[in-house]
Amino acid sequence: MEQINNIQVVPCTSSDILKPFRVHYSQNGTRKSWDFMQTHDSVSVLIFNTTRHCFILVKQFRPAVYMCEWEKSQPEKVKEKVSEEAGKDASKGGEPGAESAETETDNAELDSGHIQDIPPASVGVTYELCARPVDKPDLSLEEIARQEVLEECGYDVPVTKLRRITSYRLGVGVTGAKQTMFYAEVSDENCVGVAEGSRQASEGELVEVVKVPLHEAIRFAYDENIPKTMGVIFSFVWFHSNMSPKYKISTNV
């Protein structure tokens, strides 16, 4: 997860995950436009292990987070690289041989000449809830959530044991997709022997399962030095507000 190299920034001409659009509309008599991305809705699951009194999160490398951090540290170089690649994409009508050689040269420069300016992979690693896009229309949200808990974290949880917390919108300025959050209590007995925590490399993901002790959860949620999603913060606060009497824990921050 920590070994990131051979970085190439290129235009995205097509994607199975994101589709860019521009909408034109009138609001109170004023003509406006807005750019947005169409993507899948998703589910997320707050997992609490009752045997060990800890939360089960996943940690993974997020290229979008990494590129944001890279751009903040080297804004001009990142913009320059994007402009170069966009220019090459727009000039595909030239001689193929020359274009191929130019691309190879640029890639070599990125790998060797700028390698000292590339931030460590750790700046793109985030802590998240177990989550998955809603990309199986024949399954209910609960069934999709159950499958992801099993595949990503190695816990076999019956659908009937999933408690729906709420749903909300993500990235309202860019995607507006809806995420539905569930709560699941598991025990060590529910852990099936699927290498707790590692997603198959063939699926394009490298996920590490991490445990956050119950007594450290609120500190974890508010620690700005720990990169995490808003779902982690909200779900930990929800747990302390709704489940603390059951486990007789303090909600003091």
Coordinates of N, CA and C in Angstrom, one line a residue:
M1 N 0.8 -1.2 0.0 CA 0.0 0.0 0.0 C 0.9 1.3 0.0
E2 N 2.1 1.2 0.6 CA 2.9 2.3 0.7 C 3.8 2.5 -0.5
Q3 N 3.8 1.6 -1.5 CA 4.7 1.8 -2.7 C 3.9 2.3 -3.8
I4 N 4.1 3.6 -4.1 CA 3.4 4.3 -5.2 C 4.5 4.9 -6.1
N5 N 4.4 4.5 -7.4 CA 5.4 5.0 -8.3 C 4.8 5.0 -9.7
N6 N 5.5 5.4 -10.7 CA 5.1 5.4 -12.1 C 3.8 6.2 -12.3
I7 N 3.7 7.4 -11.6 CA 2.5 8.2 -11.7 C 2.4 8.9 -13.0
Q8 N 1.2 8.8 -13.6 CA 0.9 9.5 -14.9 C -0.4 10.2 -14.7
V9 N -0.4 11.5 -15.0 CA -1.7 12.2 -14.9 C -2.2 12.5 -16.4
V10 N -3.3 11.9 -16.7 CA -3.8 12.0 -18.1 C -5.3 12.4 -18.1
P11 N -5.8 12.9 -19.1 CA -7.3 13.3 -19.2 C -8.1 12.0 -19.1
C12 N -9.3 12.1 -18.5 CA -10.2 11.0 -18.4 C -11.2 11.1 -19.5
T13 N -11.1 10.3 -20.5 CA -12.0 10.4 -21.6 C -13.2 9.5 -21.5
S14 N -13.2 8.5 -20.7 CA -14.3 7.7 -20.4 C -14.1 7.0 -19.1
S15 N -15.2 6.6 -18.4 CA -15.2 5.9 -17.1 C -16.4 5.1 -16.8
D16 N -16.3 4.0 -16.2 CA -17.4 3.2 -15.8 C -18.0 3.7 -14.4
I17 N -17.2 4.6 -13.7 CA -17.6 5.0 -12.4 C -18.2 6.5 -12.4
L18 N -17.5 7.4 -13.1 CA -17.9 8.8 -13.2 C -18.2 9.2 -14.6
K19 N -19.3 9.9 -14.8 CA -19.7 10.5 -16.1 C -19.9 12.0 -15.9
P20 N -19.1 12.8 -16.5 CA -19.2 14.3 -16.4 C -20.4 14.9 -17.3
F21 N -21.1 15.8 -16.7 CA -22.2 16.5 -17.4 C -22.2 18.0 -17.1
R22 N -22.8 18.7 -17.9 CA -23.0 20.2 -17.6 C -24.5 20.4 -17.8
V23 N -25.2 20.9 -16.8 CA -26.6 21.2 -16.8 C -26.8 22.7 -16.9
H24 N -27.7 23.1 -17.8 CA -28.1 24.5 -18.0 C -29.5 24.6 -17.4
Y25 N -29.8 25.7 -16.6 CA -31.1 25.8 -16.1 C -31.4 27.3 -15.7
S26 N -32.6 27.6 -15.5 CA -33.0 29.0 -15.1 C -33.5 28.9 -13.6
Q27 N -33.0 29.9 -12.8 CA -33.4 30.0 -11.4 C -33.8 31.4 -11.1
N28 N -35.0 31.6 -10.8 CA -35.6 33.0 -10.5 C -35.2 33.9 -11.7
G29 N -35.4 33.4 -12.9 CA -35.2 34.3 -14.1 C -33.7 34.4 -14.5
T30 N -32.8 33.8 -13.8 CA -31.4 33.9 -14.2 C -30.9 32.6 -14.8
R31 N -30.3 32.7 -16.0 CA -29.8 31.5 -16.6 C -28.5 31.1 -16.0
K32 N -28.4 29.8 -15.6 CA -27.2 29.3 -14.9 C -26.7 28.0 -15.5
S33 N -25.5 27.6 -15.2 CA -24.9 26.4 -15.6 C -24.1 25.7 -14.4
W34 N -24.1 24.4 -14.4 CA -23.4 23.7 -13.3 C -22.8 22.4 -13.9
D35 N -21.5 22.2 -13.5 CA -20.9 20.9 -13.9 C -21.0 19.9 -12.8
F36 N -21.3 18.7 -13.2 CA -21.5 17.6 -12.1 C -21.1 16.3 -12.7
M37 N -20.9 15.3 -11.8 CA -20.6 14.0 -12.1 C -21.7 13.0 -11.8
Q38 N -22.0 12.1 -12.7 CA -23.0 11.1 -12.4 C -22.3 9.9 -11.9
T39 N -22.7 9.3 -10.8 CA -22.0 8.1 -10.2 C -23.1 7.3 -9.5
H40 N -22.6 6.2 -9.0 CA -23.5 5.3 -8.2 C -23.8 5.8 -6.8
D41 N -25.0 5.4 -6.3 CA -25.2 5.6 -4.9 C -24.4 4.5 -4.2
S42 N -24.4 4.5 -2.8 CA -23.5 3.6 -2.1 C -24.1 3.2 -0.8
V43 N -23.5 2.2 -0.1 CA -23.9 1.8 1.2 C -22.6 1.8 2.0
S44 N -22.7 2.1 3.3 CA -21.6 2.0 4.3 C -22.1 1.3 5.5
V45 N -21.1 0.7 6.3 CA -21.5 -0.1 7.4 C -20.6 0.2 8.6
L46 N -21.1 0.6 9.7 CA -20.4 0.8 11.0 C -20.4 -0.6 11.6
I47 N -19.2 -1.2 11.8 CA -19.1 -2.5 12.3 C -18.5 -2.4 13.7
F48 N -19.2 -3.1 14.7 CA -18.7 -3.1 16.0 C -18.5 -4.5 16.5
N49 N -17.3 -4.9 16.9 CA -17.0 -6.2 17.4 C -17.3 -6.3 18.9
T50 N -18.3 -7.0 19.2 CA -18.7 -7.1 20.7 C -17.8 -8.0 21.5
T51 N -17.0 -8.8 20.8 CA -16.0 -9.6 21.6 C -14.9 -8.8 22.0
R52 N -14.4 -8.0 21.2 CA -13.2 -7.2 21.5 C -13.5 -5.7 21.8
H53 N -14.8 -5.3 21.8 CA -15.2 -4.0 22.0 C -14.4 -3.0 21.2
C54 N -14.5 -3.2 19.9 CA -13.7 -2.3 19.0 C -14.5 -2.1 17.7
F55 N -14.3 -1.0 17.0 CA -14.9 -0.8 15.7 C -14.0 -1.4 14.6
I56 N -14.6 -1.8 13.6 CA -13.8 -2.4 12.4 C -13.9 -1.4 11.3
L57 N -12.7 -0.8 10.9 CA -12.6 0.1 9.8 C -11.7 -0.5 8.7
V58 N -11.7 0.2 7.6 CA -10.8 -0.2 6.5 C -9.9 1.0 6.2
K59 N -8.7 0.6 5.9 CA -7.7 1.6 5.5 C -7.2 1.3 4.1
Q60 N -7.2 2.4 3.3 CA -6.8 2.1 1.9 C -6.3 3.4 1.2
F61 N -5.5 3.2 0.2 CA -4.9 4.3 -0.6 C -6.0 4.8 -1.5
R62 N -6.2 6.2 -1.4 CA -7.1 6.8 -2.3 C -6.4 7.8 -3.2
P63 N -6.3 7.5 -4.5 CA -5.6 8.3 -5.5 C -6.1 9.8 -5.5
A64 N -7.4 10.0 -5.3 CA -7.9 11.4 -5.4 C -7.4 12.2 -4.2
V65 N -7.3 11.6 -3.0 CA -6.7 12.2 -1.8 C -5.2 12.5 -2.1
Y66 N -4.6 11.5 -2.6 CA -3.1 11.6 -2.9 C -2.8 12.8 -3.8
M67 N -3.6 12.9 -4.9 CA -3.4 13.9 -5.9 C -3.7 15.3 -5.3
C68 N -4.7 15.4 -4.4 CA -5.0 16.7 -3.8 C -3.8 17.1 -2.9
E69 N -3.2 16.2 -2.2 CA -2.0 16.5 -1.4 C -0.8 16.9 -2.2
W70 N -0.7 16.2 -3.3 CA 0.5 16.4 -4.2 C 0.3 17.8 -4.8
E71 N -0.9 18.2 -5.2 CA -1.1 19.5 -5.9 C -0.9 20.6 -4.9
K72 N -1.2 20.4 -3.6 CA -1.0 21.4 -2.6 C 0.5 21.6 -2.4
S73 N 1.3 20.5 -2.5 CA 2.8 20.6 -2.3 C 3.5 21.1 -3.5
Q74 N 3.0 20.7 -4.7 CA 3.7 21.1 -5.9 C 2.6 21.5 -7.0
P75 N 1.9 22.6 -6.7 CA 0.8 22.9 -7.6 C 1.1 23.2 -9.1
E76 N 2.3 23.9 -9.3 CA 2.6 24.2 -10.7 C 3.1 23.0 -11.5
K77 N 3.8 22.1 -10.8 CA 4.2 20.9 -11.5 C 3.1 19.9 -11.9
V78 N 2.1 19.8 -11.0 CA 0.9 19.0 -11.3 C 0.1 19.6 -12.4
K79 N -0.1 20.9 -12.4 CA -0.9 21.6 -13.4 C -0.1 21.5 -14.8
E80 N 1.2 21.6 -14.7 CA 2.0 21.5 -15.9 C 1.9 20.1 -16.6
K81 N 1.9 19.1 -15.7 CA 1.8 17.7 -16.2 C 0.4 17.5 -16.8
V82 N -0.6 17.9 -16.2 CA -2.0 17.8 -16.7 C -2.1 18.5 -18.0
S83 N -1.6 19.7 -18.2 CA -1.7 20.4 -19.4 C -0.9 19.7 -20.5
E84 N 0.3 19.2 -20.2 CA 1.0 18.4 -21.2 C 0.3 17.2 -21.7
E85 N -0.3 16.5 -20.8 CA -1.1 15.3 -21.2 C -2.3 15.6 -22.0
A86 N -3.0 16.7 -21.6 CA -4.2 17.2 -22.3 C -3.8 17.6 -23.7
G87 N -2.7 18.3 -23.9 CA -2.2 18.7 -25.2 C -1.9 17.5 -26.1
K88 N -1.3 16.5 -25.6 CA -1.0 15.3 -26.3 C -2.3 14.6 -26.8
D89 N -3.3 14.6 -25.9 CA -4.6 13.9 -26.2 C -5.3 14.7 -27.3
A90 N -5.1 16.0 -27.4 CA -5.8 16.8 -28.4 C -5.1 16.7 -29.7
S91 N -3.8 16.3 -29.8 CA -3.1 16.3 -31.0 C -2.8 14.9 -31.5
K92 N -3.8 14.0 -31.4 CA -3.6 12.6 -31.8 C -3.5 12.5 -33.3
G93 N -3.8 13.6 -34.0 CA -3.7 13.5 -35.5 C -2.3 13.6 -36.0
G94 N -1.3 13.8 -35.2 CA 0.1 13.8 -35.6 C 0.7 12.5 -36.0
E95 N 2.0 12.4 -36.2 CA 2.6 11.2 -36.6 C 2.6 10.3 -35.4
P96 N 2.1 9.0 -35.5 CA 2.0 8.1 -34.3 C 3.4 7.8 -33.8
G97 N 4.4 7.7 -34.6 CA 5.7 7.3 -34.1 C 6.2 8.4 -33.2
A98 N 6.1 9.6 -33.7 CA 6.6 10.8 -32.9 C 5.9 10.9 -31.6
E99 N 4.6 10.7 -31.6 CA 3.8 10.9 -30.4 C 4.2 9.8 -29.4
S100 N 4.4 8.6 -29.9 CA 4.8 7.5 -29.0 C 6.1 7.8 -28.3
A101 N 7.1 8.3 -29.1 CA 8.4 8.6 -28.5 C 8.3 9.7 -27.5
E102 N 7.5 10.7 -27.8 CA 7.3 11.8 -26.9 C 6.7 11.4 -25.6
T103 N 5.7 10.5 -25.6 CA 5.1 10.0 -24.4 C 6.1 9.3 -23.6
E104 N 6.9 8.4 -24.2 CA 7.8 7.6 -23.5 C 8.9 8.5 -22.8
T105 N 9.3 9.6 -23.5 CA 10.3 10.5 -22.9 C 9.7 11.2 -21.6
D106 N 8.4 11.7 -21.8 CA 7.8 12.4 -20.7 C 7.6 11.5 -19.5
N107 N 7.2 10.2 -19.7 CA 7.0 9.3 -18.6 C 8.4 9.0 -17.9
A108 N 9.4 8.9 -18.6 CA 10.7 8.7 -18.0 C 11.1 9.9 -17.2
E109 N 10.8 11.1 -17.7 CA 11.1 12.3 -16.9 C 10.3 12.3 -15.6
L110 N 9.0 11.9 -15.6 CA 8.2 11.9 -14.4 C 8.8 10.9 -13.4
D111 N 9.2 9.7 -13.9 CA 9.7 8.7 -13.0 C 11.1 9.0 -12.4
S112 N 11.9 9.7 -13.1 CA 13.3 10.0 -12.6 C 13.5 11.4 -12.2
G113 N 13.2 12.3 -13.1 CA 13.5 13.7 -12.8 C 12.7 14.3 -11.7
H114 N 11.5 13.9 -11.5 CA 10.6 14.5 -10.5 C 10.3 13.6 -9.3
I115 N 11.0 12.5 -9.3 CA 10.6 11.5 -8.2 C 10.8 12.0 -6.8
Q116 N 11.8 12.9 -6.7 CA 12.1 13.4 -5.3 C 11.0 14.4 -4.9
D117 N 10.2 14.9 -5.8 CA 9.1 15.8 -5.4 C 7.8 15.1 -5.2
I118 N 7.7 13.8 -5.4 CA 6.5 13.1 -5.2 C 6.3 12.8 -3.7
P119 N 5.2 13.2 -3.1 CA 5.0 12.9 -1.7 C 4.8 11.4 -1.4
P120 N 5.0 11.0 -0.1 CA 4.9 9.6 0.2 C 3.5 9.1 0.1
A121 N 3.3 7.8 -0.2 CA 2.0 7.3 -0.4 C 1.1 7.5 0.8
S122 N 1.7 7.6 2.0 CA 0.9 7.7 3.2 C -0.1 8.9 3.2
V123 N 0.2 10.0 2.4 CA -0.6 11.1 2.4 C -2.0 10.8 1.7
G124 N -2.0 9.7 1.0 CA -3.3 9.4 0.3 C -4.0 8.2 1.0
V125 N -3.6 7.8 2.1 CA -4.2 6.7 2.9 C -5.3 7.2 3.8
T126 N -6.5 6.7 3.8 CA -7.5 7.2 4.7 C -8.2 6.0 5.4
Y127 N -8.8 6.3 6.5 CA -9.6 5.4 7.3 C -11.1 5.6 7.0
E128 N -11.7 4.5 6.7 CA -13.1 4.6 6.2 C -14.0 3.5 6.8
L129 N -15.3 3.7 6.7 CA -16.2 2.6 7.0 C -16.2 1.6 5.8
C130 N -16.5 0.4 6.1 CA -16.7 -0.6 5.0 C -17.8 -0.1 4.1
A131 N -17.6 0.1 2.8 CA -18.5 0.7 2.0 C -18.4 0.1 0.6
R132 N -19.5 0.3 -0.2 CA -19.5 -0.2 -1.6 C -20.6 0.5 -2.4
P133 N -20.3 0.7 -3.7 CA -21.3 1.4 -4.6 C -22.5 0.4 -4.8
V134 N -23.6 1.0 -5.0 CA -24.8 0.2 -5.3 C -24.8 -0.1 -6.8
D135 N -24.1 -1.1 -7.1 CA -23.9 -1.4 -8.5 C -24.5 -2.8 -8.9
K136 N -25.4 -3.3 -8.0 CA -26.1 -4.6 -8.3 C -27.6 -4.3 -8.1
P137 N -28.3 -3.9 -9.2 CA -29.7 -3.6 -9.1 C -30.6 -4.7 -8.7
D138 N -30.2 -5.9 -8.8 CA -31.0 -7.1 -8.4 C -30.9 -7.4 -6.9
L139 N -30.1 -6.6 -6.1 CA -29.9 -6.9 -4.7 C -30.4 -5.7 -3.9
S140 N -30.9 -5.9 -2.7 CA -31.3 -4.8 -1.8 C -30.1 -4.2 -1.2
L141 N -30.3 -3.0 -0.7 CA -29.2 -2.3 0.0 C -28.6 -3.1 1.1
E142 N -29.4 -3.8 1.8 CA -29.0 -4.6 2.9 C -28.1 -5.8 2.4
E143 N -28.5 -6.4 1.3 CA -27.8 -7.5 0.8 C -26.4 -7.1 0.2
I144 N -26.4 -5.9 -0.4 CA -25.1 -5.4 -0.9 C -24.2 -5.1 0.3
A145 N -24.8 -4.5 1.4 CA -24.0 -4.2 2.6 C -23.4 -5.5 3.2
R146 N -24.3 -6.5 3.3 CA -23.8 -7.8 3.9 C -22.7 -8.4 3.1
Q147 N -22.8 -8.4 1.7 CA -21.7 -8.9 0.9 C -20.4 -8.2 1.1
E148 N -20.5 -6.8 1.2 CA -19.3 -6.1 1.4 C -18.6 -6.3 2.7
V149 N -19.4 -6.5 3.8 CA -18.8 -6.8 5.1 C -18.1 -8.1 5.0
L150 N -18.7 -9.1 4.3 CA -18.0 -10.4 4.2 C -16.8 -10.3 3.4
E151 N -16.9 -9.7 2.2 CA -15.7 -9.7 1.3 C -14.6 -8.8 1.7
E152 N -14.9 -7.7 2.3 CA -13.9 -6.7 2.6 C -13.3 -6.9 4.0
C153 N -14.2 -7.3 5.0 CA -13.7 -7.4 6.4 C -13.8 -8.8 6.9
G154 N -14.4 -9.7 6.2 CA -14.3 -11.1 6.6 C -15.3 -11.5 7.7
Y155 N -16.4 -10.8 7.9 CA -17.4 -11.1 8.9 C -18.7 -11.5 8.2
D156 N -19.3 -12.6 8.6 CA -20.5 -13.1 8.0 C -21.7 -12.6 8.9
V157 N -22.4 -11.6 8.4 CA -23.5 -11.0 9.1 C -24.8 -11.2 8.4
P158 N -25.8 -11.8 9.1 CA -27.1 -12.0 8.4 C -27.7 -10.6 8.1
V159 N -28.5 -10.6 7.0 CA -29.1 -9.3 6.6 C -30.0 -8.8 7.7
T160 N -30.6 -9.7 8.5 CA -31.6 -9.3 9.5 C -30.9 -8.6 10.7
K161 N -29.5 -8.7 10.8 CA -28.8 -8.1 11.8 C -28.3 -6.7 11.5
L162 N -28.6 -6.3 10.3 CA -28.1 -5.0 9.8 C -29.2 -3.9 10.2
R163 N -28.7 -2.9 10.9 CA -29.6 -1.9 11.4 C -29.4 -0.6 10.5
R164 N -30.4 -0.1 9.9 CA -30.3 1.1 9.1 C -30.2 2.3 10.0
I165 N -29.1 3.1 9.8 CA -29.0 4.3 10.6 C -29.6 5.5 10.0
T166 N -29.2 5.8 8.7 CA -29.8 6.9 8.0 C -29.2 6.9 6.6
S167 N -29.7 7.8 5.8 CA -29.1 8.1 4.5 C -28.8 9.6 4.3
Y168 N -27.9 9.9 3.4 CA -27.5 11.3 3.3 C -26.8 11.5 1.9
R169 N -26.6 12.7 1.5 CA -26.0 13.0 0.2 C -24.5 13.2 0.4
L170 N -23.7 12.8 -0.6 CA -22.3 12.9 -0.6 C -21.9 13.9 -1.8
G171 N -20.9 14.7 -1.6 CA -20.4 15.5 -2.7 C -21.5 16.3 -3.4
V172 N -22.3 17.1 -2.6 CA -23.4 17.7 -3.2 C -23.1 18.7 -4.3
G173 N -21.9 19.2 -4.3 CA -21.5 20.1 -5.3 C -20.9 19.5 -6.6
V174 N -20.7 18.1 -6.5 CA -20.0 17.4 -7.6 C -20.9 16.2 -8.1
T175 N -21.3 15.4 -7.1 CA -22.0 14.2 -7.5 C -23.5 14.1 -7.0
G176 N -23.7 14.5 -5.8 CA -25.0 14.5 -5.2 C -25.5 13.1 -4.9
A177 N -24.6 12.1 -5.0 CA -25.0 10.7 -4.8 C -25.5 10.4 -3.3
K178 N -26.3 9.4 -3.2 CA -26.8 9.1 -1.8 C -26.1 7.9 -1.3
Q179 N -25.8 8.0 0.0 CA -25.2 6.9 0.8 C -26.1 6.5 1.9
T180 N -26.3 5.2 2.0 CA -27.1 4.7 3.1 C -26.2 4.0 4.1
M181 N -26.3 4.4 5.4 CA -25.4 3.8 6.4 C -26.1 2.8 7.3
F182 N -25.5 1.7 7.5 CA -26.0 0.6 8.4 C -25.1 0.4 9.6
Y183 N -25.6 -0.2 10.6 CA -24.9 -0.6 11.8 C -24.9 -2.1 11.9
A184 N -23.8 -2.8 12.2 CA -23.8 -4.2 12.4 C -22.9 -4.6 13.6
E185 N -23.4 -5.4 14.4 CA -22.7 -6.0 15.5 C -22.2 -7.3 15.1
V186 N -20.9 -7.6 15.3 CA -20.3 -8.8 15.0 C -19.5 -9.3 16.2
S187 N -19.1 -10.6 16.1 CA -18.2 -11.2 17.2 C -17.1 -11.9 16.5
D188 N -16.2 -12.4 17.3 CA -15.1 -13.2 16.7 C -15.7 -14.5 16.0
E189 N -16.8 -14.9 16.5 CA -17.4 -16.1 15.9 C -17.9 -15.9 14.5
N190 N -18.2 -14.6 14.2 CA -18.7 -14.3 12.8 C -17.6 -14.2 11.8
C191 N -16.4 -14.2 12.3 CA -15.2 -14.0 11.4 C -14.9 -15.3 10.7
V192 N -15.1 -15.3 9.4 CA -14.9 -16.5 8.6 C -13.4 -16.4 8.1
G193 N -12.7 -17.3 7.8 CA -11.3 -17.2 7.6 C -10.8 -16.6 6.3
V194 N -11.5 -15.5 5.8 CA -11.0 -14.9 4.6 C -10.0 -13.8 5.0
A195 N -8.8 -14.1 5.1 CA -7.7 -13.2 5.5 C -8.2 -11.9 5.9
E196 N -8.6 -11.8 7.1 CA -9.4 -10.7 7.6 C -8.8 -9.4 7.1
G197 N -9.5 -8.9 6.1 CA -9.1 -7.6 5.7 C -8.5 -7.5 4.4
S198 N -8.2 -8.4 3.6 CA -7.5 -8.1 2.3 C -8.4 -8.4 1.1
R199 N -8.6 -7.4 0.3 CA -9.4 -7.5 -0.9 C -8.5 -8.1 -1.9
Q200 N -9.0 -9.0 -2.8 CA -8.3 -9.6 -3.8 C -7.6 -8.5 -4.7
A201 N -6.3 -8.7 -5.1 CA -5.6 -7.8 -5.9 C -6.3 -7.7 -7.3
S202 N -6.9 -8.8 -7.8 CA -7.5 -8.8 -9.1 C -8.7 -7.9 -9.1
E203 N -9.2 -7.4 -8.0 CA -10.3 -6.5 -8.0 C -9.8 -5.1 -8.0
G204 N -8.5 -4.9 -8.0 CA -8.0 -3.5 -8.1 C -7.9 -2.8 -6.8
E205 N -8.1 -3.4 -5.7 CA -8.1 -2.8 -4.4 C -7.1 -3.5 -3.4
L206 N -6.5 -2.7 -2.6 CA -5.7 -3.2 -1.5 C -6.2 -2.6 -0.2
V207 N -6.9 -3.4 0.6 CA -7.6 -2.9 1.8 C -7.1 -3.6 3.0
E208 N -6.8 -2.8 4.0 CA -6.3 -3.3 5.3 C -7.4 -3.0 6.4
V209 N -7.8 -4.1 7.1 CA -8.8 -3.9 8.2 C -8.0 -3.5 9.4
V210 N -8.6 -2.5 10.1 CA -8.0 -1.9 11.3 C -9.1 -1.9 12.4
K211 N -8.6 -2.0 13.6 CA -9.5 -2.0 14.8 C -9.3 -0.8 15.6
V212 N -10.4 -0.1 16.0 CA -10.3 1.1 16.8 C -11.0 0.8 18.1
P213 N -10.3 0.7 19.2 CA -10.9 0.4 20.5 C -12.0 1.3 20.9
L214 N -13.1 0.8 21.5 CA -14.2 1.6 21.8 C -13.9 2.9 22.7
H215 N -13.0 2.7 23.6 CA -12.7 3.8 24.5 C -11.8 4.9 23.8
E216 N -11.3 4.6 22.6 CA -10.5 5.6 21.9 C -11.3 6.2 20.7
A217 N -12.6 5.8 20.5 CA -13.3 6.2 19.3 C -13.5 7.7 19.1
I218 N -14.0 8.3 20.2 CA -14.3 9.8 20.1 C -13.0 10.6 19.8
R219 N -11.9 10.2 20.5 CA -10.7 10.9 20.3 C -10.2 10.7 18.9
F220 N -10.4 9.4 18.4 CA -10.0 9.1 17.0 C -10.9 9.9 16.0
A221 N -12.1 10.1 16.3 CA -13.0 10.8 15.4 C -12.6 12.3 15.2
Y222 N -12.2 12.9 16.3 CA -11.9 14.3 16.3 C -10.4 14.7 16.1
D223 N -9.6 13.6 16.0 CA -8.2 13.9 15.7 C -7.9 14.2 14.3
E224 N -7.6 15.5 14.0 CA -7.4 16.0 12.6 C -6.2 15.4 12.0
N225 N -5.3 14.8 12.7 CA -4.1 14.2 12.2 C -4.3 12.8 11.6
I226 N -5.5 12.3 11.9 CA -5.9 11.0 11.4 C -6.8 11.2 10.2
P227 N -6.4 10.9 8.9 CA -7.2 11.1 7.8 C -8.4 10.1 7.7
K228 N -9.6 10.7 7.7 CA -10.7 9.8 7.7 C -11.9 10.4 7.0
T229 N -12.9 9.7 6.7 CA -14.1 10.2 6.0 C -15.1 10.7 7.1
M230 N -16.0 11.6 6.6 CA -17.0 12.1 7.5 C -17.9 11.0 8.0
G231 N -18.1 9.9 7.2 CA -18.9 8.8 7.7 C -18.3 8.2 9.0
V232 N -17.0 8.1 9.1 CA -16.4 7.6 10.4 C -16.7 8.5 11.5
I233 N -16.6 9.8 11.4 CA -16.9 10.7 12.4 C -18.3 10.7 12.9
F234 N -19.2 10.8 11.9 CA -20.6 10.7 12.2 C -21.1 9.4 12.9
S235 N -20.6 8.3 12.3 CA -21.0 7.0 12.9 C -20.5 6.8 14.3
F236 N -19.3 7.3 14.6 CA -18.8 7.1 16.0 C -19.6 8.0 17.0
V237 N -19.9 9.2 16.5 CA -20.7 10.0 17.4 C -22.1 9.4 17.5
W238 N -22.7 8.9 16.5 CA -24.0 8.2 16.5 C -24.0 7.1 17.5
F239 N -22.9 6.3 17.5 CA -22.8 5.1 18.4 C -22.8 5.6 19.9
H240 N -22.0 6.6 20.2 CA -21.9 7.1 21.5 C -23.2 7.7 22.0
S241 N -24.0 8.3 21.1 CA -25.3 8.9 21.4 C -26.4 7.8 21.6
N242 N -26.3 6.8 20.8 CA -27.4 5.8 20.8 C -27.1 4.4 21.5
M243 N -25.8 4.1 21.5 CA -25.5 2.7 22.0 C -24.7 2.7 23.3
S244 N -24.3 3.9 23.8 CA -23.5 3.9 25.0 C -24.2 3.3 26.2
P245 N -25.5 3.6 26.4 CA -26.1 2.9 27.6 C -26.0 1.4 27.6
K246 N -26.1 0.8 26.4 CA -26.0 -0.6 26.3 C -24.7 -1.2 26.7
Y247 N -23.6 -0.4 26.4 CA -22.3 -0.9 26.7 C -21.7 -0.2 27.9
K248 N -22.5 0.7 28.5 CA -22.1 1.4 29.8 C -20.7 2.1 29.6
I249 N -20.7 3.0 28.6 CA -19.4 3.6 28.3 C -19.6 5.1 28.5
S250 N -18.5 5.8 28.7 CA -18.6 7.3 28.8 C -18.5 7.9 27.5
T251 N -19.3 9.0 27.3 CA -19.3 9.7 26.0 C -18.6 11.0 26.2
N252 N -17.8 11.2 27.2 CA -17.0 12.4 27.4 C -15.9 12.4 26.3
V253 N -15.7 13.6 25.7 CA -14.7 13.8 24.7 C -13.4 14.2 25.3

